[in-house]
Amino acid sequence: MLSDGTVKIFPRLNTIINIDDQIIVIAEDDGKIILSPNYLLRINNEHSRLVSSSFINHNTVLLSNSMTRGATKIIERNLLLGWNKKAPLITKELDSYVARGSELHVLTNSDRITQFINEQLVNELTEQKIFVYSGSLTNRFDLEKLNLFSYDYVILLANEESEQQNLIEEADAECLICLLHLKNIIDKSNKEKTFSIVAEMYDIRNCQLANTTCADDFIVSPNLISKYISQLSENKNIKKVYDVLLTVDGPEIYSCLASMFVPLETPISYYQILQKTLKYQCLAIGYRLMKYLHDETRFFGIVLNPDKEEQIIFSQNDKIIILAENFMSSAPHSTHIINTEQFLAENRGEQCMVGRFSSESSAKVNNHALPPE
């Protein structure tokens, strides 16, 4: 971050960092941001003047493990089950991410919501056509009529009535019932599940119950908002960073096959991985080992900000997690973008939705072309 408040996520490699500039750091906690004495000594030698730790602004902008969003616009057909006060914002956020000609189908049993969508919300969308179906997310018959396999993403929201009455357990119970219905429909179809399901939950403990369902990711809205606020209270500059990260034109997080950058079944240091990704104008921020996909004790295989000297052996389908602005244009040829998944680890590694978030709500999950896992 420059001294004038301008945020540069991808500065040029030859950028000169001035004394009043700040470094954006990914760290588990601000107490673990420790500058090496050798680093300070090198700066001293290069600039021929005394530099001590007092010159370093320790109000560095802390980026916790909570940056997300997908990237390239494509035509999508998405399904929104349920409705609450966050749904209009989610719908409009989706409109910024999909290509013209996309469709959003909404299931609700409220005439008032249907009227709002058809008379007002439809006029605020430019890329999506929106269709409303009457039904309940806990009614299996209503769900069966929707032809689930025709969608790219299914987003499940708690109903507005439960949210307004602060009936958190009831709202989560409805979501769990819906997820069980969806799982049963998928299992009985004998078809391969080709779409992602993201469910909003209010109580993080219920995510553990839902792990037995067909949901791919979960988002716990109160947790995300509280974490954002707590970071903002520690450092007001964090807002400027999130404003850049959480806009359509800002950098995106991708989870790509490790084979795009490094050889498989060969030990390689994380420092070497960083150098490989920088070659394509992107930055590695972690990796995922798919053999731990269902192991909660290993955070489902996700490792963020590992030690640079750590030796890693990647196998087929393992991922490198990167931050990039225009990755499609600079990516290695004959490769493709893979799924951004289960990324906001909520500090405990719970599976959760990955997408674009504002301080008011959650929005988009953007998973692309992932082979079945």
Coordinates of C-alpha atoms in Angstrom, one line a residue:
M1 CA 0.0 0.0 0.0
L2 CA 1.5 3.3 -1.1
S3 CA 1.8 6.2 1.3
D4 CA -1.2 8.0 -0.4
G5 CA -3.5 5.0 0.4
T6 CA -3.4 3.4 -3.1
V7 CA -3.5 -0.4 -2.9
K8 CA -1.2 -2.3 -5.3
I9 CA -1.8 -6.1 -5.1
F10 CA 0.6 -6.8 -8.0
P11 CA 3.2 -4.1 -8.1
R12 CA 6.0 -4.4 -10.7
L13 CA 8.9 -6.5 -9.5
N14 CA 11.2 -3.4 -9.9
T15 CA 9.0 -1.2 -7.7
I16 CA 10.9 0.8 -5.1
I17 CA 9.2 0.6 -1.7
N18 CA 9.5 3.9 0.1
I19 CA 9.8 4.3 3.8
D20 CA 6.1 5.4 4.3
D21 CA 4.7 2.6 2.2
Q22 CA 3.2 -0.5 3.8
I23 CA 3.5 -4.2 2.9
I24 CA 0.4 -6.3 2.5
V25 CA 1.1 -9.6 4.3
I26 CA -0.7 -12.9 4.5
A27 CA -0.2 -14.3 8.0
E28 CA -2.0 -16.5 10.5
D29 CA -1.8 -13.7 13.1
D30 CA -0.1 -10.2 13.1
G31 CA 2.0 -11.4 16.0
K32 CA 3.7 -13.9 13.7
I33 CA 4.9 -11.2 11.2
I34 CA 8.6 -11.1 12.1
L35 CA 11.2 -9.5 9.9
S36 CA 14.5 -11.3 9.7
P37 CA 17.5 -9.4 11.2
N38 CA 19.4 -10.4 8.0
Y39 CA 16.7 -8.6 6.0
L40 CA 17.2 -5.4 7.9
L41 CA 21.0 -5.7 7.6
R42 CA 20.7 -6.1 3.8
I43 CA 18.6 -3.0 3.6
N44 CA 21.2 -1.2 5.7
N45 CA 24.0 -2.3 3.3
E46 CA 22.0 -1.4 0.2
H47 CA 21.0 2.1 1.2
S48 CA 24.2 2.9 3.2
R49 CA 22.3 4.2 6.2
L50 CA 21.2 2.9 9.5
V51 CA 17.9 1.0 9.4
S52 CA 16.4 -0.4 12.5
S53 CA 13.1 -2.1 13.2
S54 CA 11.7 1.3 14.2
F55 CA 11.7 2.2 10.5
I56 CA 9.4 -0.6 9.7
N57 CA 5.7 0.2 9.9
H58 CA 4.3 -2.7 11.9
N59 CA 0.8 -1.6 11.2
T60 CA 1.1 -3.7 8.1
V61 CA -2.1 -4.6 6.4
L62 CA -3.1 -8.1 7.6
L63 CA -4.7 -10.3 5.1
S64 CA -6.2 -13.3 6.9
N65 CA -7.0 -16.5 5.0
S66 CA -10.1 -15.0 3.6
M67 CA -9.8 -13.8 0.0
T68 CA -12.0 -15.2 -2.7
R69 CA -13.6 -15.1 -6.0
G70 CA -13.6 -16.8 -9.4
A71 CA -12.8 -15.1 -12.6
T72 CA -13.5 -15.5 -16.3
K73 CA -17.1 -14.7 -17.4
I74 CA -19.0 -17.6 -18.9
I75 CA -22.6 -18.2 -19.6
E76 CA -24.1 -20.0 -16.5
R77 CA -27.4 -21.5 -15.5
N78 CA -27.7 -21.1 -11.7
L79 CA -30.4 -22.0 -9.1
L80 CA -31.2 -20.1 -6.0
L81 CA -33.2 -22.1 -3.4
G82 CA -34.9 -19.9 -0.7
W83 CA -34.8 -16.2 -0.3
N84 CA -33.8 -13.7 2.4
K85 CA -32.6 -10.0 2.6
K86 CA -29.2 -10.9 1.2
A87 CA -30.6 -12.5 -2.0
P88 CA -31.1 -9.3 -4.0
L89 CA -27.4 -8.3 -3.4
I90 CA -26.2 -11.8 -4.2
T91 CA -28.3 -11.7 -7.4
K92 CA -26.8 -8.4 -8.5
E93 CA -23.3 -9.6 -7.6
L94 CA -23.7 -12.6 -9.7
D95 CA -24.7 -10.4 -12.6
S96 CA -21.2 -8.9 -12.4
Y97 CA -19.5 -12.3 -12.8
V98 CA -21.5 -14.1 -15.5
A99 CA -21.7 -13.6 -19.2
R100 CA -24.7 -12.2 -21.0
G101 CA -27.3 -14.9 -21.7
S102 CA -26.9 -16.5 -18.2
E103 CA -30.0 -17.6 -16.3
L104 CA -30.8 -17.5 -12.6
H105 CA -33.8 -19.6 -11.4
V106 CA -35.3 -18.9 -8.0
L107 CA -37.5 -21.2 -5.9
T108 CA -39.7 -19.4 -3.4
N109 CA -43.2 -19.9 -1.9
S110 CA -43.7 -16.2 -1.3
D111 CA -46.0 -14.2 -3.6
R112 CA -44.5 -11.0 -2.3
I113 CA -41.0 -12.1 -3.2
T114 CA -42.1 -13.3 -6.6
Q115 CA -43.7 -9.9 -7.3
F116 CA -40.5 -8.1 -6.2
I117 CA -38.4 -10.1 -8.5
N118 CA -40.7 -9.8 -11.5
E119 CA -41.4 -6.1 -11.1
Q120 CA -38.2 -4.7 -9.7
L121 CA -35.2 -6.9 -9.5
V122 CA -35.5 -8.1 -13.1
N123 CA -34.9 -4.5 -14.3
E124 CA -31.6 -4.2 -12.3
L125 CA -29.9 -7.2 -14.1
T126 CA -28.1 -6.8 -17.4
E127 CA -26.4 -10.2 -17.9
Q128 CA -28.9 -12.7 -16.4
K129 CA -32.5 -13.6 -17.2
I130 CA -34.3 -14.4 -14.0
F131 CA -37.1 -17.0 -13.6
V132 CA -39.2 -17.7 -10.5
Y133 CA -40.7 -21.0 -9.5
S134 CA -43.3 -21.5 -6.8
G135 CA -42.3 -24.1 -4.2
S136 CA -40.7 -24.9 -0.9
L137 CA -37.0 -25.8 -0.4
T138 CA -38.1 -28.6 2.0
N139 CA -40.6 -30.1 -0.4
R140 CA -39.0 -33.0 -2.3
F141 CA -41.6 -32.8 -5.1
D142 CA -40.8 -29.1 -5.7
L143 CA -37.1 -29.9 -5.9
E144 CA -37.5 -32.8 -8.3
K145 CA -39.3 -30.6 -10.8
L146 CA -36.3 -28.3 -11.2
N147 CA -34.0 -30.7 -13.2
L148 CA -31.0 -30.1 -10.9
F149 CA -28.5 -31.5 -13.5
S150 CA -29.2 -28.6 -15.8
Y151 CA -27.6 -26.1 -13.5
D152 CA -24.0 -25.1 -12.9
Y153 CA -24.4 -23.9 -9.3
V154 CA -27.1 -24.3 -6.7
I155 CA -27.1 -21.7 -3.9
L156 CA -29.2 -22.5 -0.8
L157 CA -30.3 -19.6 1.4
A158 CA -32.3 -19.7 4.7
N159 CA -35.9 -18.4 4.2
E160 CA -36.6 -14.8 5.0
E161 CA -39.3 -15.7 7.6
S162 CA -36.9 -17.7 9.8
E163 CA -34.2 -15.0 9.5
Q164 CA -36.6 -12.2 10.5
Q165 CA -37.8 -14.1 13.5
N166 CA -34.2 -14.9 14.5
L167 CA -35.0 -18.6 14.4
I168 CA -31.5 -19.7 13.6
E169 CA -31.9 -23.4 14.4
E170 CA -35.1 -23.5 12.3
A171 CA -33.4 -21.8 9.4
D172 CA -30.5 -24.2 9.5
A173 CA -32.8 -27.2 9.9
E174 CA -34.6 -26.2 6.7
C175 CA -31.3 -26.0 4.8
L176 CA -30.3 -29.4 6.2
I177 CA -33.6 -31.0 5.1
C178 CA -33.2 -29.5 1.6
L179 CA -29.7 -30.8 1.4
L180 CA -30.8 -34.3 2.4
H181 CA -33.5 -34.2 -0.3
L182 CA -31.0 -33.0 -2.9
K183 CA -28.6 -35.8 -1.9
N184 CA -31.4 -38.4 -2.3
I185 CA -32.4 -37.0 -5.6
I186 CA -28.8 -37.2 -6.9
D187 CA -28.2 -40.7 -5.5
K188 CA -31.4 -42.1 -7.1
S189 CA -30.6 -40.5 -10.5
N190 CA -27.5 -42.6 -10.9
K191 CA -26.0 -39.6 -12.7
E192 CA -22.7 -38.0 -12.0
K193 CA -23.1 -34.8 -10.0
T194 CA -21.9 -32.1 -12.4
F195 CA -22.9 -29.0 -10.4
S196 CA -21.8 -27.4 -7.1
I197 CA -24.0 -26.8 -4.1
V198 CA -23.3 -24.0 -1.7
A199 CA -25.4 -23.6 1.5
E200 CA -25.7 -20.7 3.9
M201 CA -25.7 -21.7 7.5
Y202 CA -26.0 -19.6 10.7
D203 CA -24.5 -21.9 13.2
I204 CA -21.0 -23.2 12.4
R205 CA -21.7 -26.4 14.3
N206 CA -24.4 -27.4 11.8
C207 CA -21.8 -27.4 9.0
Q208 CA -20.5 -30.6 10.6
L209 CA -23.9 -32.2 10.4
A210 CA -24.2 -31.2 6.8
N211 CA -20.9 -32.8 5.9
T212 CA -22.8 -36.0 5.3
T213 CA -25.0 -34.3 2.6
C214 CA -24.2 -33.4 -1.0
A215 CA -23.1 -29.8 -0.3
D216 CA -19.7 -28.8 -1.6
D217 CA -19.2 -25.7 0.4
F218 CA -20.8 -23.8 3.3
I219 CA -20.8 -20.2 4.3
V220 CA -21.5 -19.1 7.8
S221 CA -22.5 -15.4 7.4
P222 CA -22.2 -14.2 11.0
N223 CA -18.7 -15.6 11.2
L224 CA -17.5 -14.0 8.0
I225 CA -18.9 -10.6 9.0
S226 CA -17.5 -10.8 12.6
K227 CA -14.0 -11.7 11.3
Y228 CA -14.1 -8.8 8.8
I229 CA -15.1 -6.3 11.6
S230 CA -12.5 -7.6 14.0
Q231 CA -9.8 -7.1 11.4
L232 CA -11.1 -3.7 10.5
S233 CA -11.0 -2.7 14.2
E234 CA -7.3 -3.6 14.4
N235 CA -6.4 -1.8 11.2
K236 CA -8.6 0.7 9.3
N237 CA -6.5 0.2 6.2
I238 CA -7.8 -3.3 5.8
K239 CA -10.9 -1.9 4.2
K240 CA -9.0 -0.5 1.3
V241 CA -7.4 -3.9 0.6
Y242 CA -10.7 -5.8 0.7
D243 CA -12.2 -3.1 -1.5
V244 CA -9.7 -4.0 -4.1
L245 CA -9.8 -7.8 -3.6
L246 CA -13.6 -8.0 -3.6
T247 CA -14.4 -6.1 -6.8
V248 CA -14.9 -7.6 -10.2
D249 CA -11.9 -5.9 -11.6
G250 CA -9.6 -6.8 -8.8
P251 CA -7.4 -9.9 -8.6
E252 CA -9.0 -13.3 -8.2
I253 CA -8.1 -16.5 -6.4
Y254 CA -7.7 -19.6 -8.4
S255 CA -7.1 -23.2 -7.5
C256 CA -5.1 -24.8 -10.4
L257 CA -3.7 -28.2 -11.1
A258 CA -0.1 -28.3 -9.7
S259 CA 1.0 -29.8 -13.0
M260 CA 0.4 -26.5 -14.6
F261 CA 3.5 -25.1 -12.9
V262 CA 5.7 -27.9 -11.5
P263 CA 6.6 -31.6 -12.1
L264 CA 4.6 -34.2 -10.3
E265 CA 6.0 -36.8 -7.9
T266 CA 9.1 -34.7 -7.4
P267 CA 10.1 -32.9 -4.2
I268 CA 10.0 -29.1 -4.8
S269 CA 10.4 -26.2 -2.3
Y270 CA 7.6 -23.7 -1.9
Y271 CA 10.1 -21.0 -2.8
Q272 CA 10.5 -22.7 -6.2
I273 CA 6.7 -22.8 -6.5
L274 CA 6.6 -19.1 -5.9
Q275 CA 9.2 -18.4 -8.6
K276 CA 7.2 -20.6 -11.1
T277 CA 4.0 -18.8 -10.5
L278 CA 5.6 -15.3 -10.7
K279 CA 6.7 -16.3 -14.2
Y280 CA 3.0 -16.2 -15.2
Q281 CA 2.2 -13.0 -13.4
C282 CA 0.5 -14.7 -10.5
L283 CA 1.4 -15.4 -6.9
A284 CA 1.1 -18.7 -5.1
I285 CA -0.5 -18.3 -1.7
G286 CA -0.8 -22.0 -0.8
Y287 CA -1.6 -25.5 -2.1
R288 CA -4.1 -28.4 -1.6
L289 CA -3.3 -32.0 -1.4
M290 CA -6.3 -34.0 -2.6
K291 CA -5.4 -37.1 -0.6
Y292 CA -6.6 -35.2 2.5
L293 CA -9.8 -34.0 0.8
H294 CA -12.0 -35.5 3.6
D295 CA -9.6 -35.1 6.5
E296 CA -10.8 -32.2 8.7
T297 CA -7.7 -32.5 10.9
R298 CA -5.6 -31.5 7.9
F299 CA -8.0 -28.7 6.9
F300 CA -9.2 -30.8 4.0
G301 CA -5.8 -30.7 2.4
I302 CA -5.5 -26.9 2.2
V303 CA -2.2 -25.3 3.3
L304 CA -1.9 -21.5 3.1
N305 CA 1.3 -19.5 3.4
P306 CA 3.6 -22.5 4.0
D307 CA 7.3 -22.2 4.9
K308 CA 9.3 -21.3 1.9
E309 CA 11.8 -24.1 2.6
E310 CA 9.1 -26.8 2.9
Q311 CA 9.5 -29.6 0.4
I312 CA 6.3 -30.7 -1.3
I313 CA 5.5 -33.7 -3.5
F314 CA 2.5 -33.1 -5.7
S315 CA 0.4 -35.9 -7.2
Q316 CA -2.2 -35.9 -9.9
N317 CA -5.2 -33.5 -9.1
D318 CA -3.3 -31.7 -6.4
K319 CA -3.7 -27.9 -6.6
I320 CA -1.6 -24.8 -6.2
I321 CA -3.7 -21.8 -4.9
I322 CA -2.8 -18.6 -6.7
L323 CA -3.8 -14.9 -6.7
A324 CA -3.9 -13.4 -10.2
E325 CA -5.4 -10.5 -12.1
N326 CA -5.3 -11.8 -15.7
F327 CA -4.4 -15.4 -15.3
M328 CA -6.3 -16.7 -18.4
S329 CA -4.1 -14.5 -20.6
S330 CA -0.8 -15.5 -19.0
A331 CA -1.5 -19.1 -18.0
P332 CA 0.6 -21.9 -19.4
H333 CA -0.8 -23.2 -22.7
S334 CA -2.8 -26.4 -22.9
T335 CA -4.0 -26.0 -19.4
H336 CA -7.2 -24.7 -17.9
I337 CA -8.5 -23.0 -14.8
I338 CA -9.7 -25.4 -12.1
N339 CA -12.2 -24.9 -9.3
T340 CA -11.9 -22.4 -6.5
E341 CA -13.2 -24.5 -3.6
Q342 CA -13.7 -24.7 0.1
F343 CA -11.3 -21.8 0.6
L344 CA -12.4 -19.7 3.4
A345 CA -11.2 -22.1 6.1
E346 CA -12.9 -20.2 9.0
N347 CA -9.7 -20.7 11.0
R348 CA -10.7 -24.3 11.9
G349 CA -10.8 -25.6 8.4
E350 CA -14.5 -26.0 8.1
Q351 CA -15.8 -26.4 4.5
C352 CA -17.3 -23.2 3.4
M353 CA -18.4 -21.2 0.4
V354 CA -15.8 -19.5 -1.7
G355 CA -16.9 -16.4 -3.4
R356 CA -17.1 -12.7 -3.5
F357 CA -18.0 -11.1 -0.2
S358 CA -18.9 -7.7 1.0
S359 CA -19.2 -6.5 4.5
E360 CA -23.0 -6.9 4.2
S361 CA -23.3 -10.3 2.7
S362 CA -21.9 -13.3 0.9
A363 CA -22.2 -13.6 -2.8
K364 CA -20.7 -15.7 -5.5
V365 CA -19.1 -19.1 -5.7
N366 CA -17.1 -19.5 -8.8
N367 CA -15.9 -23.0 -9.5
H368 CA -14.7 -23.8 -13.0
A369 CA -14.3 -27.1 -14.9
L370 CA -13.3 -29.3 -12.0
P371 CA -13.2 -33.0 -12.8
P372 CA -15.1 -35.1 -10.2
E373 CA -13.1 -35.7 -7.0

